[in-house]
mmCIF file of C-alpha atoms in Angstrom:
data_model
loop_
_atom_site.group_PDB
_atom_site.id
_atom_site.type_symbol
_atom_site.label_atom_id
_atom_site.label_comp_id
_atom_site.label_asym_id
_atom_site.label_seq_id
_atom_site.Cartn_x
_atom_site.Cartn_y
_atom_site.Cartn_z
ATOM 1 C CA UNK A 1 -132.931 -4.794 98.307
ATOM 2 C CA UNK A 2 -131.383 -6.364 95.497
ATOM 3 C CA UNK A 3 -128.854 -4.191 93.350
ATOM 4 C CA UNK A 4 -128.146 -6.727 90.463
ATOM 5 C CA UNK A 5 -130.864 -9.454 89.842
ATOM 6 C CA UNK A 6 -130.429 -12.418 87.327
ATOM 7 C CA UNK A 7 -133.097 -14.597 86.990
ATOM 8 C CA UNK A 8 -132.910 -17.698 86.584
ATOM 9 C CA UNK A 9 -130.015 -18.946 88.945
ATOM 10 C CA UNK A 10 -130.111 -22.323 87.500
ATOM 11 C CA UNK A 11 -130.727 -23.020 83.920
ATOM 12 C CA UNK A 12 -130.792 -27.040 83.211
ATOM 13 C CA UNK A 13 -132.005 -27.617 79.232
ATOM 14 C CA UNK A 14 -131.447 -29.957 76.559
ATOM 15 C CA UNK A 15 -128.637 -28.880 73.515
ATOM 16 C CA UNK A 16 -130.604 -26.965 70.359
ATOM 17 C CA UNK A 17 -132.847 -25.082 72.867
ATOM 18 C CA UNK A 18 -133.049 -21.709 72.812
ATOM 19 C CA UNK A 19 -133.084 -19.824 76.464
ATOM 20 C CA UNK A 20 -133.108 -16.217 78.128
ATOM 21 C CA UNK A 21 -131.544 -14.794 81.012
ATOM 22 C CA UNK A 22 -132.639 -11.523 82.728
ATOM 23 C CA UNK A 23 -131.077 -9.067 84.403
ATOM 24 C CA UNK A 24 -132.257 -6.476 86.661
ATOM 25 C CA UNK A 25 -130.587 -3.154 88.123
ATOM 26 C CA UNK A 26 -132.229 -1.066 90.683
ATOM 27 C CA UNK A 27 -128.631 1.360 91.261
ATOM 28 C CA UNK A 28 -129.517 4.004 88.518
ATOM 29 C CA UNK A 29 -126.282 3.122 86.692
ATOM 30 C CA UNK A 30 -125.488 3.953 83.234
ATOM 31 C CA UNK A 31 -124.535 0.916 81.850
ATOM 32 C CA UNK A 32 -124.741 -3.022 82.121
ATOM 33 C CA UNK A 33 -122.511 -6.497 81.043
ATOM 34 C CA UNK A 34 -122.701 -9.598 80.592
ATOM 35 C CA UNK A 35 -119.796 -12.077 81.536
ATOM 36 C CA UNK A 36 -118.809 -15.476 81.286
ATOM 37 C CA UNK A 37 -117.177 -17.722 83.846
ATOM 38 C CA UNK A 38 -115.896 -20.659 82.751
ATOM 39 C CA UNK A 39 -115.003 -23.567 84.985
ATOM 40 C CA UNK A 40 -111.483 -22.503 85.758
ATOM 41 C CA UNK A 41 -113.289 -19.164 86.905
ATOM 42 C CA UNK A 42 -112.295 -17.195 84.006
ATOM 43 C CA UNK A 43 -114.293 -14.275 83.680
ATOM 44 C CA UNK A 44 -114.911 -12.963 80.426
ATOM 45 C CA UNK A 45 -116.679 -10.301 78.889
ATOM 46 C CA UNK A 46 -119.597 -10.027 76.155
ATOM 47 C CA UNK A 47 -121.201 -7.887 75.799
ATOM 48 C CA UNK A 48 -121.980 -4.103 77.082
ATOM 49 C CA UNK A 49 -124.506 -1.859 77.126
ATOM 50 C CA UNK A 50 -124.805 2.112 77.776
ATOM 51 C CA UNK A 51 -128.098 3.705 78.119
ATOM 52 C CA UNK A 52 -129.649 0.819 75.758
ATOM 53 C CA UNK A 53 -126.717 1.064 73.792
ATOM 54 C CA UNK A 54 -124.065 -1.629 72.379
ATOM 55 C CA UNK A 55 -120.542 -0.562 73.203
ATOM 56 C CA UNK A 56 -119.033 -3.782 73.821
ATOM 57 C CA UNK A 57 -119.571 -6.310 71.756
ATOM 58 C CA UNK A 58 -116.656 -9.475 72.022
ATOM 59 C CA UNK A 59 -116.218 -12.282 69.731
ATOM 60 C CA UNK A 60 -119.319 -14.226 71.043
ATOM 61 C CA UNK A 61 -121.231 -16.366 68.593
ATOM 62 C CA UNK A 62 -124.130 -14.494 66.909
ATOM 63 C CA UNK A 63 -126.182 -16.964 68.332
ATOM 64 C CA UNK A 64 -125.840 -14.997 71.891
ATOM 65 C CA UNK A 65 -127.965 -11.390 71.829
ATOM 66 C CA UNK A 66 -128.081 -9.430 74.435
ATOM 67 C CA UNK A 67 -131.503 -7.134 74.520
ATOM 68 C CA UNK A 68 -131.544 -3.749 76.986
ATOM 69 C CA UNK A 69 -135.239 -2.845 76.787
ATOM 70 C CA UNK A 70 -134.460 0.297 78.722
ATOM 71 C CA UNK A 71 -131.369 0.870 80.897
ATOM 72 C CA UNK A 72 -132.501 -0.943 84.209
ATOM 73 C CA UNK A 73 -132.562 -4.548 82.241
ATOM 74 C CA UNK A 74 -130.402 -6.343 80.145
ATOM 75 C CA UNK A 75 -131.717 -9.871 78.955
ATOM 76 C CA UNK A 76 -129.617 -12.525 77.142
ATOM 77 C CA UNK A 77 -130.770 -15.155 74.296
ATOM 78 C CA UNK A 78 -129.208 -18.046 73.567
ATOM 79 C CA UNK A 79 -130.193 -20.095 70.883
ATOM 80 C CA UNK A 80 -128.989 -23.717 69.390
ATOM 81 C CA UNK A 81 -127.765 -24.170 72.594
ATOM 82 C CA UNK A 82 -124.459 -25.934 72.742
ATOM 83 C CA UNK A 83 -122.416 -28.325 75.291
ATOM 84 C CA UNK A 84 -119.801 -25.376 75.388
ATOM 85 C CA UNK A 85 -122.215 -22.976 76.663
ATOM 86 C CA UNK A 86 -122.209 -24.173 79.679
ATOM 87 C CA UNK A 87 -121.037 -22.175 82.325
ATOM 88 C CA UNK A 88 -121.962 -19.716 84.980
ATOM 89 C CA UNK A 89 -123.490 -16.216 83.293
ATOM 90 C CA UNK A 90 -122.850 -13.106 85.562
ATOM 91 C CA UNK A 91 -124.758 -9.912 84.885
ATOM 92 C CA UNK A 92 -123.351 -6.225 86.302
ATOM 93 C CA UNK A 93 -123.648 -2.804 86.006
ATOM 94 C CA UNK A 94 -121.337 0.457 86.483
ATOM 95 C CA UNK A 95 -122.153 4.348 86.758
ATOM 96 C CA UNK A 96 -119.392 6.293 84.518
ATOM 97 C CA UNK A 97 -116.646 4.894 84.594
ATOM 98 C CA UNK A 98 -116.932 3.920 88.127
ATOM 99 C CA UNK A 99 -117.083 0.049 89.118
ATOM 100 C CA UNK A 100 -119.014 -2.576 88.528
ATOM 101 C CA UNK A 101 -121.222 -4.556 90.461
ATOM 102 C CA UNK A 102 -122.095 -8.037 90.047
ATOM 103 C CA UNK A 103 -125.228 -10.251 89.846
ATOM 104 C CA UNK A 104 -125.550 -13.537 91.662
ATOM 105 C CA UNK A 105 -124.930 -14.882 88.714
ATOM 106 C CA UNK A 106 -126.554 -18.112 86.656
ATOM 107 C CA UNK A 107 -125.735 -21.366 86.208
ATOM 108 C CA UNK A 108 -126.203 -22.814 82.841
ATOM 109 C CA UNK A 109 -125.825 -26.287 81.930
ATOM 110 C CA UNK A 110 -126.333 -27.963 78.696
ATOM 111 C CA UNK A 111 -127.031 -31.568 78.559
ATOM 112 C CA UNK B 1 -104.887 -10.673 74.380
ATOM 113 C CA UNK B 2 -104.515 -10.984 77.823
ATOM 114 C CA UNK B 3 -103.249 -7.633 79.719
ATOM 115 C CA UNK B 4 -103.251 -8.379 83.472
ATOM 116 C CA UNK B 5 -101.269 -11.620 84.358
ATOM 117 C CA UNK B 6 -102.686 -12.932 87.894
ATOM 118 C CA UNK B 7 -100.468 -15.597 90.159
ATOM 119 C CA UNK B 8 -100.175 -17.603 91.859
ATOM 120 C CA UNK B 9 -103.408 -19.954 90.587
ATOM 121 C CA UNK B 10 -104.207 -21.396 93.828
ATOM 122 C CA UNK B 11 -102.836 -20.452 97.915
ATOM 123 C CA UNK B 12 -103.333 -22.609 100.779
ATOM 124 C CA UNK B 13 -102.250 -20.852 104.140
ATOM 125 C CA UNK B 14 -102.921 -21.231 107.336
ATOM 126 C CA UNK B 15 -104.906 -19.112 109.559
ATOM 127 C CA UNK B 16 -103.084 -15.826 110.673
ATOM 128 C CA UNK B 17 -101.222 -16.397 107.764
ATOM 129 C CA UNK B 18 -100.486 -13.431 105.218
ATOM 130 C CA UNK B 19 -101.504 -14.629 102.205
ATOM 131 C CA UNK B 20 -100.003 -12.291 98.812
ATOM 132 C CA UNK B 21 -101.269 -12.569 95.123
ATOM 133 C CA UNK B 22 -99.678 -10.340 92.458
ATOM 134 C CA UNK B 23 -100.965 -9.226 89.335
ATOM 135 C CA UNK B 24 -99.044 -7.751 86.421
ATOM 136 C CA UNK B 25 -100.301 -5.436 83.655
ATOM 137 C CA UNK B 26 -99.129 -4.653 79.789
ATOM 138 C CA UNK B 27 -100.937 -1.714 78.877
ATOM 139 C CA UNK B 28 -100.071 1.763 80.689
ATOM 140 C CA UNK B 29 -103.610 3.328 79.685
ATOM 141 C CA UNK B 30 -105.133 1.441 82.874
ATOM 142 C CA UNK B 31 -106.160 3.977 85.402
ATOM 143 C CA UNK B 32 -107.935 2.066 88.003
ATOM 144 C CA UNK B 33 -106.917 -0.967 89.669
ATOM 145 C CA UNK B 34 -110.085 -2.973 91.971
ATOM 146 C CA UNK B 35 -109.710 -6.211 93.319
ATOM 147 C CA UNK B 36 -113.209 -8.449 93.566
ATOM 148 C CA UNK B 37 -113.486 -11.433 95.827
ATOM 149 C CA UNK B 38 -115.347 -14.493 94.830
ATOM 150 C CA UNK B 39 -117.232 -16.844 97.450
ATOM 151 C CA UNK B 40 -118.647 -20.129 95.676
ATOM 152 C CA UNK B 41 -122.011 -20.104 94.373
ATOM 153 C CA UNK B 42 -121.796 -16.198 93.894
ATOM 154 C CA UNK B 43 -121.265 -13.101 92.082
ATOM 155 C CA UNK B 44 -117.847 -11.261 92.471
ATOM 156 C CA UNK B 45 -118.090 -8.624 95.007
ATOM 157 C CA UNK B 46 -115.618 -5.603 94.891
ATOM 158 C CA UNK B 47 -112.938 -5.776 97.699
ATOM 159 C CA UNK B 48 -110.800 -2.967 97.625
ATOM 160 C CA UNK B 49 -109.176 -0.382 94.877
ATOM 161 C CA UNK B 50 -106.618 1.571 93.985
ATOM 162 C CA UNK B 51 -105.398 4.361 91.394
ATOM 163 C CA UNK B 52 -102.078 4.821 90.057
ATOM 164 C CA UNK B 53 -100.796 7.710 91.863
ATOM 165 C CA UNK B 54 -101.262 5.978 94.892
ATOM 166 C CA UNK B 55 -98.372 3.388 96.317
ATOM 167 C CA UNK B 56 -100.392 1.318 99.285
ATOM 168 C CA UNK B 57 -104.067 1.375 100.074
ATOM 169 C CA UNK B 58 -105.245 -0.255 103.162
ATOM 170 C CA UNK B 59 -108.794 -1.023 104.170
ATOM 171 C CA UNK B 60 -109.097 -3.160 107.337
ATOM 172 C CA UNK B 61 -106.965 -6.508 106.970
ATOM 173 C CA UNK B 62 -106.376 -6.116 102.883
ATOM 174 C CA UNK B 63 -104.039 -4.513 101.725
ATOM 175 C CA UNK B 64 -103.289 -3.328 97.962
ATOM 176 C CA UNK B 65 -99.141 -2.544 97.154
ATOM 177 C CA UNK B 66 -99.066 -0.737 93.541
ATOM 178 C CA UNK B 67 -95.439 -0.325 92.225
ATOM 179 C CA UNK B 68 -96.392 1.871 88.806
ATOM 180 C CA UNK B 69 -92.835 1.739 87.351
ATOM 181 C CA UNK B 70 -92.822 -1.928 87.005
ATOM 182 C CA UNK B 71 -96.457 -2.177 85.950
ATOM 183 C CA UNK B 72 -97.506 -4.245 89.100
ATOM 184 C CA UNK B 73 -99.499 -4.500 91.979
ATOM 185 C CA UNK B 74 -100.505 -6.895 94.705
ATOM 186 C CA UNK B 75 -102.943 -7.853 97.508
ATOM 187 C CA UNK B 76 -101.787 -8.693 100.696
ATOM 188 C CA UNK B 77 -104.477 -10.415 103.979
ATOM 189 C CA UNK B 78 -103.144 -9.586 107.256
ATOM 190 C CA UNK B 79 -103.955 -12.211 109.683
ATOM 191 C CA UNK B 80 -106.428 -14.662 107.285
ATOM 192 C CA UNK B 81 -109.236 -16.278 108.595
ATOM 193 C CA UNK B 82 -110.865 -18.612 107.106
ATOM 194 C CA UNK B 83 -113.773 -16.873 105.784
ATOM 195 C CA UNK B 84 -111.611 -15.276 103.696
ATOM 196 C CA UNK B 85 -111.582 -18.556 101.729
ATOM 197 C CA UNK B 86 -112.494 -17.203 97.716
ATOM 198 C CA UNK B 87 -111.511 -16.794 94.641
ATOM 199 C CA UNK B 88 -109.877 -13.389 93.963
ATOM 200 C CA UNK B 89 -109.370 -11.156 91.155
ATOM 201 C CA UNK B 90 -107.419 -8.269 90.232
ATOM 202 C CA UNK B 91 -108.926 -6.315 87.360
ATOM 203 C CA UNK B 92 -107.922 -2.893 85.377
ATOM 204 C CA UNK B 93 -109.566 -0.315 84.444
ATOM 205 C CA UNK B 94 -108.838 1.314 81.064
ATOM 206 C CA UNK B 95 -108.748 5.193 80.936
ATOM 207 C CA UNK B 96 -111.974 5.444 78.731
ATOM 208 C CA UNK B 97 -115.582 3.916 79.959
ATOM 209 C CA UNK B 98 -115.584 1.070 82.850
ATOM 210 C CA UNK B 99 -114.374 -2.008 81.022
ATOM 211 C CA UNK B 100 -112.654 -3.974 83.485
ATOM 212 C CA UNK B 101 -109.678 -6.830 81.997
ATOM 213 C CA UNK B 102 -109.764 -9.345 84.765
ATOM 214 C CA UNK B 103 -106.516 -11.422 85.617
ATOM 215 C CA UNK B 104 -107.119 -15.343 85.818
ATOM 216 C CA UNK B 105 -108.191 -15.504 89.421
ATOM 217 C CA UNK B 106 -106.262 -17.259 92.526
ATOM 218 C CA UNK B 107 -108.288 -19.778 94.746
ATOM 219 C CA UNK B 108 -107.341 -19.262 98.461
ATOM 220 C CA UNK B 109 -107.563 -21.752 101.083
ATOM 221 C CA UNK B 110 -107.495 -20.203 104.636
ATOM 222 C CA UNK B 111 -107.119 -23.541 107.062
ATOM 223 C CA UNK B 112 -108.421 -22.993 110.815
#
């Protein structure tokens, strides 16, 4: 079984679009993140949620918002997609302040 | 700001090598200290930790070496194969929540 899901794992579209990514938990844990990877692998952080609650919230453009329907799921929007948004999206999730486990990850590129 | 400085970049050894990446860190409120490896086309996976009252962890062939006085620690692979071919990361936890700063990642090449 699956502990992090991300759906899609490849996201091709077309700049101005607006597109979601899902994420999935089945570990019970408290809270959820989104990262970025950039092509040198950089892995930066976004956003994070606790219990459906914003606690981390970078300097991302306002066009990125993260959603957490309930505390199993955390969904990103994009929109106006941009040819610097490309890059790999990684979801993961954490009990307390325990560590954090990672999605599969997706790959978003904007043409 | 970035708070855990990761070297070197890339590592190219040779099988049975002992390949070593160090990280340094700025801030002194970090209380937890994981390493994640990285295999292409996936997520990062958690590899091994350690806490600061601790000197040397060991968990099969990886090794983590934590000197807390000079705000430093490293990984060390005893006898690398080539599946151990990734992308690494040392990360730092800070005292409150799970927040995890990453360092910049190492590529390592493991040749046969």
């Amino acid at each position: 079984d699956t502990a992090v899901s991300q759906t899609p794992k490849y996201l091709v579209t077309q700049m101005g679009n607006d597109k979601s990514i899902k994420c999935e938990q089945n570990l019970g844990h408290d809270t959820m993140y989104w990262y970025k990877q950039d092509s040198k692998k950089f892995l930066k952080i976004m956003f994070s949620y606790n219990n459906k609650e914003l606690i981390i919230n970078e300097t991302v453009p306002n066009r990125f918002s993260p959603k957490s329907p309930d505390k199993a799921h955390l969904n990103l929007h994009i929109n106006s997609l941009e040819l610097g948004d490309s890059a790999v999206y990684f979801c993961a999730s954490s009990y307390g302040p325990g560590l954090q486990y990672f999605g599969p990850g997706t790959r978003l590129t904007v043409l | 700001q970035q708070q855990v400085k990761q070297s070197p970049q890339s590592l190219i050894v040779q099988k049975g090598g002992i390949p070593i990446i160090n990280c340094a860190y700025e801030n002194t409120a970090f209380d937890y200290f994981p390493w994640y490896q990285q295999f292409p086309g996936k997520g990062p996976a958690l590899l091994i930790a350690i806490r600061p009252d601790v000197s040397e962890k060991k968990e099969g062939r990886f090794t983590i070496s934590f000197n807390k006085s000079a705000k430093q620690f490293s990984l060390h692979i005893m006898d690398s194969q080539p599946g151990d071919s990734a992308t690494y990361f040392c990360a730092a936890k800070g005292t409150s929540g799970s927040r995890l700063t990453f360092g910049e990642g190492t590529q390592l090449t493991v040749n046969p």
